[in-house]
Coordinates of C-alpha atoms in Angstrom, one line a residue:
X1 CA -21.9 12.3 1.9
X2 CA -18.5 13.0 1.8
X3 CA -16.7 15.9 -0.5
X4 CA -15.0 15.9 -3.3
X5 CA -11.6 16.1 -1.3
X6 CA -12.1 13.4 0.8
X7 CA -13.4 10.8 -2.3
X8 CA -10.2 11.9 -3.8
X9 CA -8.0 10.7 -0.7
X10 CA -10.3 7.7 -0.4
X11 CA -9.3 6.6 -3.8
X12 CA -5.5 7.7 -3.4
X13 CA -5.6 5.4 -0.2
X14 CA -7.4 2.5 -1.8
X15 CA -4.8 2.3 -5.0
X16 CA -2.1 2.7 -2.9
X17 CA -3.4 -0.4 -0.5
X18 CA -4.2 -2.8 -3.7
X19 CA -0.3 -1.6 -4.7
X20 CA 1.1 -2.3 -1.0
X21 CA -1.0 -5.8 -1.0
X22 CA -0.1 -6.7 -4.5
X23 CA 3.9 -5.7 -3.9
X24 CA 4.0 -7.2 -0.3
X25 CA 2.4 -10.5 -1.8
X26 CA 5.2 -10.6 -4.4
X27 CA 8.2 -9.9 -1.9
X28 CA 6.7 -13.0 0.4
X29 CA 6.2 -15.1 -2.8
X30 CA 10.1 -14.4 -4.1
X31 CA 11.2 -15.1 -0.5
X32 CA 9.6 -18.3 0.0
X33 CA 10.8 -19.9 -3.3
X34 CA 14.3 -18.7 -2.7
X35 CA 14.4 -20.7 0.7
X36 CA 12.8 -23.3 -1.4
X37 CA 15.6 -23.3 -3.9
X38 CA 18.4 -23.2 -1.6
X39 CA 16.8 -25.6 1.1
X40 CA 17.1 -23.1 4.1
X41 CA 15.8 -19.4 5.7
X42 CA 18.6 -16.9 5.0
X43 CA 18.7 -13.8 7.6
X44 CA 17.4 -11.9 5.1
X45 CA 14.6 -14.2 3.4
X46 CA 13.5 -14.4 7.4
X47 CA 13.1 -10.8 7.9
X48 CA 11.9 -9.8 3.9
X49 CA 9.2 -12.7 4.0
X50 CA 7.8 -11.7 7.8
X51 CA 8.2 -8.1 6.9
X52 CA 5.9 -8.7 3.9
X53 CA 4.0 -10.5 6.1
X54 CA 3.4 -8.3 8.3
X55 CA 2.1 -5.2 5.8
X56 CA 0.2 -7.2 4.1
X57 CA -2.4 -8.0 7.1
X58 CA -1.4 -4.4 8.5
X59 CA -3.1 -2.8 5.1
X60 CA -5.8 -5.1 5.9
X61 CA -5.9 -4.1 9.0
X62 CA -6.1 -0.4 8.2
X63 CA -8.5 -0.1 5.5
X64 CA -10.8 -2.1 7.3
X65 CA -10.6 0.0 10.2
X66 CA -11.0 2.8 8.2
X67 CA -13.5 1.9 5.9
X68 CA -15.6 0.6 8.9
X69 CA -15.7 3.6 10.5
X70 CA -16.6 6.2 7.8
X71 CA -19.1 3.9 6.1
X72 CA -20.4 2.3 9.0
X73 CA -19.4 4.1 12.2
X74 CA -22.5 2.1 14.1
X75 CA -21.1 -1.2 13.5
X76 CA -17.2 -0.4 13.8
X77 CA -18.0 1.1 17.4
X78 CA -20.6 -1.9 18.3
X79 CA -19.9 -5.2 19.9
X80 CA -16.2 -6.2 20.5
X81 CA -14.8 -5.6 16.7
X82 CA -12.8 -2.5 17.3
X83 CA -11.0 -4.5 20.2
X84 CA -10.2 -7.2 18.1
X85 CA -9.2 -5.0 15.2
X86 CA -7.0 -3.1 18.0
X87 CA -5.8 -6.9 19.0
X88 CA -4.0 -7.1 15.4
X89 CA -3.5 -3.4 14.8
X90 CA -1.0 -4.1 17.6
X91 CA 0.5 -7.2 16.6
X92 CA 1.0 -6.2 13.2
X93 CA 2.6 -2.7 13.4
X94 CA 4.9 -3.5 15.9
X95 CA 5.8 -6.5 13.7
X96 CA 6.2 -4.6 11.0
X97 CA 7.9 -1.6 12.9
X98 CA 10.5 -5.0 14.2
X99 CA 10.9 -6.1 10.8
X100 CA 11.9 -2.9 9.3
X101 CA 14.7 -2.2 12.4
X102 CA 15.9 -5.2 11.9
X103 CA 16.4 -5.0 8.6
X104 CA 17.9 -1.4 9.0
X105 CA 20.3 -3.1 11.5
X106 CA 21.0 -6.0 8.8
X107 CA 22.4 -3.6 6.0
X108 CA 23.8 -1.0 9.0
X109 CA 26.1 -4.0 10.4
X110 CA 27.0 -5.5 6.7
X111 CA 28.0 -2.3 4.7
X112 CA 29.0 0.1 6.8
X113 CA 32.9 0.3 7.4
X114 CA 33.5 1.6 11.4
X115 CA 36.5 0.5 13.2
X116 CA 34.5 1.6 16.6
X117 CA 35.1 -1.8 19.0
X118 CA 31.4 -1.9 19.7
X119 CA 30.3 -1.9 15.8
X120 CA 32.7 -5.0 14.8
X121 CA 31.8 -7.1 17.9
X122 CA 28.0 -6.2 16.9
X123 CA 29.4 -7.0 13.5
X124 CA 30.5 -10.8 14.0
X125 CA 27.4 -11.2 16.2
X126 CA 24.2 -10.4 13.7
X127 CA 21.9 -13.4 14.7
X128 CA 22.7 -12.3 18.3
X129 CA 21.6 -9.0 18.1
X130 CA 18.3 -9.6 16.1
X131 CA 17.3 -12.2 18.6
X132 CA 17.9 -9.6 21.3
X133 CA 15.9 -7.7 19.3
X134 CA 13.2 -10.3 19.0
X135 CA 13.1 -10.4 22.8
X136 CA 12.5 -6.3 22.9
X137 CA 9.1 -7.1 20.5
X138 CA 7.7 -9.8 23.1
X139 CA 8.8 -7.6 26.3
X140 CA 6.8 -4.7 23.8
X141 CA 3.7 -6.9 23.7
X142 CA 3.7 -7.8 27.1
X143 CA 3.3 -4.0 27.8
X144 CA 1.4 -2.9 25.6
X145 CA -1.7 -5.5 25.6
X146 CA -2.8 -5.2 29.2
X147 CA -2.6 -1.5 28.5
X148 CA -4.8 -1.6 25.7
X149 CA -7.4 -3.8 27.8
X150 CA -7.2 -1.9 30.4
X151 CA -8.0 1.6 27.6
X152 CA -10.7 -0.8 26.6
X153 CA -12.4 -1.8 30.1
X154 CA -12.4 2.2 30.7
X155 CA -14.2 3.3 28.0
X156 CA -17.0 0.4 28.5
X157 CA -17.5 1.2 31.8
X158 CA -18.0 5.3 30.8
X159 CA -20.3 4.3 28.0
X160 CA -22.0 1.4 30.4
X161 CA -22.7 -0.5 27.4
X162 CA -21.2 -3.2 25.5
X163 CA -20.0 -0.8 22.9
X164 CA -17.1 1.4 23.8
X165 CA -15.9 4.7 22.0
X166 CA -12.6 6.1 21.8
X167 CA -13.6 9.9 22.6
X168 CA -11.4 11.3 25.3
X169 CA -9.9 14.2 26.3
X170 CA -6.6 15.6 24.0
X171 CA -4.4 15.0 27.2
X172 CA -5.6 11.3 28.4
X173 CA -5.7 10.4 24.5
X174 CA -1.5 11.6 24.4
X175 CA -0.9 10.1 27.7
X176 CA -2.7 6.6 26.7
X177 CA -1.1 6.4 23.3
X178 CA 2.5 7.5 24.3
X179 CA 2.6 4.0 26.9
X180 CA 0.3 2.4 24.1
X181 CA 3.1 3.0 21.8
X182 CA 6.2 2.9 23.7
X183 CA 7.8 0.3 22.4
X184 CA 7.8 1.4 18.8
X185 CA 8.4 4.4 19.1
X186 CA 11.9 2.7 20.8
X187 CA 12.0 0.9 18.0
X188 CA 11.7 3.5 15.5
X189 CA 14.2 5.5 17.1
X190 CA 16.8 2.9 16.9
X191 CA 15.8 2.5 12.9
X192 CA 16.1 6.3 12.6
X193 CA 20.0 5.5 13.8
X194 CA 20.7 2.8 12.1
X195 CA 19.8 4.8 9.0
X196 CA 21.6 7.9 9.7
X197 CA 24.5 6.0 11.1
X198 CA 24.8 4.0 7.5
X199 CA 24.2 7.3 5.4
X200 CA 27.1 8.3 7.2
X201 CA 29.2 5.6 6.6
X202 CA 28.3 5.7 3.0
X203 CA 28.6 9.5 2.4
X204 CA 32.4 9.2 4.3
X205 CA 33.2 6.5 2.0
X206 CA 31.6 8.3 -1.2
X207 CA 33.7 10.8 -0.5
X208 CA 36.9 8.7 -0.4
X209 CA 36.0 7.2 -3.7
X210 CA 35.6 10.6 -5.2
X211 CA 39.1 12.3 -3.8
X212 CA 41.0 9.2 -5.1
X213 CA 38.8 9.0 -8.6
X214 CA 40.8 9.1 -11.7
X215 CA 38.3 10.9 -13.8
X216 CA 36.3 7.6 -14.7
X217 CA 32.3 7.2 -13.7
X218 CA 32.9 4.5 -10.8
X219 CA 30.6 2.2 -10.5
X220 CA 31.0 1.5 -7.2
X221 CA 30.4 5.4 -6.4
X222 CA 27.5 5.4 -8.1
X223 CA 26.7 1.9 -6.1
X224 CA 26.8 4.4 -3.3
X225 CA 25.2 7.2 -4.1
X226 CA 22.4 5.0 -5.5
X227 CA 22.2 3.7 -1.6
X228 CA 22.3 6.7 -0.1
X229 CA 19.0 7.8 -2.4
X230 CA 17.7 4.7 -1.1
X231 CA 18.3 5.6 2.4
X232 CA 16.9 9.1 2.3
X233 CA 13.8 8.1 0.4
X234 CA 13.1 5.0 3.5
X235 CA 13.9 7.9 6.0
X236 CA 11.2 9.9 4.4
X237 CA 8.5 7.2 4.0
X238 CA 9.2 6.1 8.2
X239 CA 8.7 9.9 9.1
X240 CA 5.6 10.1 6.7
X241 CA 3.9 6.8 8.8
X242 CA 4.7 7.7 12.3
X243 CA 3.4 11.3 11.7
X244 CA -0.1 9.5 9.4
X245 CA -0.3 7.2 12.8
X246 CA -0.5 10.2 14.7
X247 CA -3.1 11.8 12.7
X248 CA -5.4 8.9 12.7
X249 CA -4.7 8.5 16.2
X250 CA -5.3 12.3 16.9
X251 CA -8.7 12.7 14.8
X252 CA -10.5 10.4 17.6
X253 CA -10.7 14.0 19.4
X254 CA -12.3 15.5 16.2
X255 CA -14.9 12.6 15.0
X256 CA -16.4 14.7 12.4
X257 CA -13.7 15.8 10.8
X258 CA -13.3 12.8 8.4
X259 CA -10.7 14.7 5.9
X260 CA -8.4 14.5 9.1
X261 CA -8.9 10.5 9.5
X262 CA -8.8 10.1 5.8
X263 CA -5.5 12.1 5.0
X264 CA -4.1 10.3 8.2
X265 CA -5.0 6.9 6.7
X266 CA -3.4 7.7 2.9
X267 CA -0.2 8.9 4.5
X268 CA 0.2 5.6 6.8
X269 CA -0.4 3.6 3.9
X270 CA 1.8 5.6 1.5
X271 CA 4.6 4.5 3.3
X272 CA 3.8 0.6 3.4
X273 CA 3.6 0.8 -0.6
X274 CA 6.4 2.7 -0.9
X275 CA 9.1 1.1 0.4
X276 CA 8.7 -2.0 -0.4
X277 CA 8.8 -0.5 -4.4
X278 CA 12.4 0.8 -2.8
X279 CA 13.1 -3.1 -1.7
X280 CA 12.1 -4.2 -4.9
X281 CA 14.3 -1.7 -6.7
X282 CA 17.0 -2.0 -4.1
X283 CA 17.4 -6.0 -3.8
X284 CA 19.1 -7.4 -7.0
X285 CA 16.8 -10.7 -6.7
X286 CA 13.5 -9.0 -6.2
X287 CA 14.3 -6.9 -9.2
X288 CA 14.9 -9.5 -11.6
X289 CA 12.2 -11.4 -10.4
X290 CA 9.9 -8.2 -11.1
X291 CA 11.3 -7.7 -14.6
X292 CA 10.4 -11.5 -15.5
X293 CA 6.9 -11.2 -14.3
X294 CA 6.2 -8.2 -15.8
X295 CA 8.5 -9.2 -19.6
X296 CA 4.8 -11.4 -20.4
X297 CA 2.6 -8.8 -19.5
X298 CA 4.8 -6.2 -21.7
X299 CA 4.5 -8.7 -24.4
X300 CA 1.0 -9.2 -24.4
X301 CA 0.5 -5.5 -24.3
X302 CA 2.4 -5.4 -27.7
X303 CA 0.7 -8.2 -29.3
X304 CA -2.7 -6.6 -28.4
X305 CA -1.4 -3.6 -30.1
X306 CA -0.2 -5.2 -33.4
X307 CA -3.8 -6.8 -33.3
X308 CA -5.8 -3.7 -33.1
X309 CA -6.9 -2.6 -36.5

């Protein structure tokens, strides 16, 4: 039976996955029709759609996983279905973990202004870099799988059964996972600079804008500052997952503490809802393409209104 506490996170976590499947479903949809329209894959319809992508079987992923093992912990732990849930687990976070650097390094090389020689030959060389990039994520699944069979061959042999369980001790579990996890915690690292590197550039040239203003609102200050909200708010959101990861990750010490697990699961998926509301309120095309799917649903709202008595 679980508290009132943990139903109430259960049903935070479950509204904000039908959000994050519903929003990431939308973002893949718009993507696709725009390379449709204009007969070929932008850089940025490439990394929006597979970011999408990527969440939208990662949410699946999750809150599968954790509804599994709080409602049925027998069946989650039995047979080989939390290998092949920790198969995709894999696959999809580090997608999506790619994805989100790269896009990070997308807006990093197009809007920041550094005359730093490195920065403008990385600048002229976009497609370069994210294909570099692309060769870090394959290198990162090359690692990391015959780790993870190797985690799961260990813990069959201690059971003896064909059932394995994750309980370990709290240093072999932080050893395991920091290899397990290597290469996105590289990767988040490097989105964590990107950021901080293009809030800077932003903030230095916000503050230009505002020594040379005349008196007038600017809209290209308040371009800025908008961006730099933006920014902060995705900053946030990345912190918030890596540090929900970790608490899922570190309640397999603590199996009967579900709150732990639960709180753990809410906070990963509070950041895969939430920024993609930021991309949607952040990309002029996905906006408008919000506004006109929800203009009928505003007007049927009305019209059911003027028809109730």
């Amino acid at each position: 039976m679980l508290s009132i506490m943990e139903s109430l996170l259960i049903f935070v976590a479950v509204s904000e996955s039908i959000l994050g499947l519903l929003g990431n479903g939308f973002i893949g949809l718009v993507s696709c029709i725009d390379c449709m329209k204009n007969k070929r894959i932008s850089t940025i319809s490439f990394i929006l759609t597979g970011l999408a992508t990527s969440r939208f079987c990662l949410i699946w992923t999750i809150v599968t996983d954790g509804f599994l093992k709080l409602f049925s912990p027998d069946v989650h732990s039995s047979g080989n279905l939390i290998e092949y849930n920790g198969y995709l687990w894999i696959v999809m976070n580090q997608s999506s973990i790619w994805f989100a650097t790269c896009l990070s390094i997308f807006y990093f090389l197009k809007i920041s202004s550094f005359s730093h020689r490195i920065f403008l030959w990385l600048k002229g060389r976009l497609n370069m870099v994210l294909f570099l990039l692309l060769g870090c994520l394959l290198i990162s699944w090359l690692v990391t799988f015959p780790h993870f069979v190797k985690i799961a061959n260990d813990n069959r042999k201690k059971n003896k059964s064909t059932g394995w369980s994750m309980d370990m001790h709290k240093d072999e579990l932080f050893g395991k996972q920091i290899w397990l996890h290597l290469g996105v915690i590289l990767l988040f690292i490097l989105c964590l600079i990107t950021c901080v590197l293009l809030l800077t550039s932003l903030w230095r040239h916000n503050r230009r804008m505002q020594l040379n203003a005349t008196g007038f609102r600017d809209p290209s200050t308040e371009a800025h500052i908008k961006a730099m909200k933006v920014l902060v708010s995705f900053i946030i959101l990345f912190i918030l997952y890596f540090v929900g990861t970790a608490i899922q990750i570190s309640s397999v010490t603590v199996p009967e503490n579900k709150l732990l697990f639960i709180f753990g699961m809410t906070t990963t998926v509070l950041y895969l809802w939430g920024h993609l509301l930021i991309l949607i309120l952040g990309n002029r095309k996905l906006k408008q393409a919000s506004l006109r799917v929800l203009k009928p649903l505003q007007c049927w709202e009305k019209e059911k209104l003027l028809r109730t008595p």
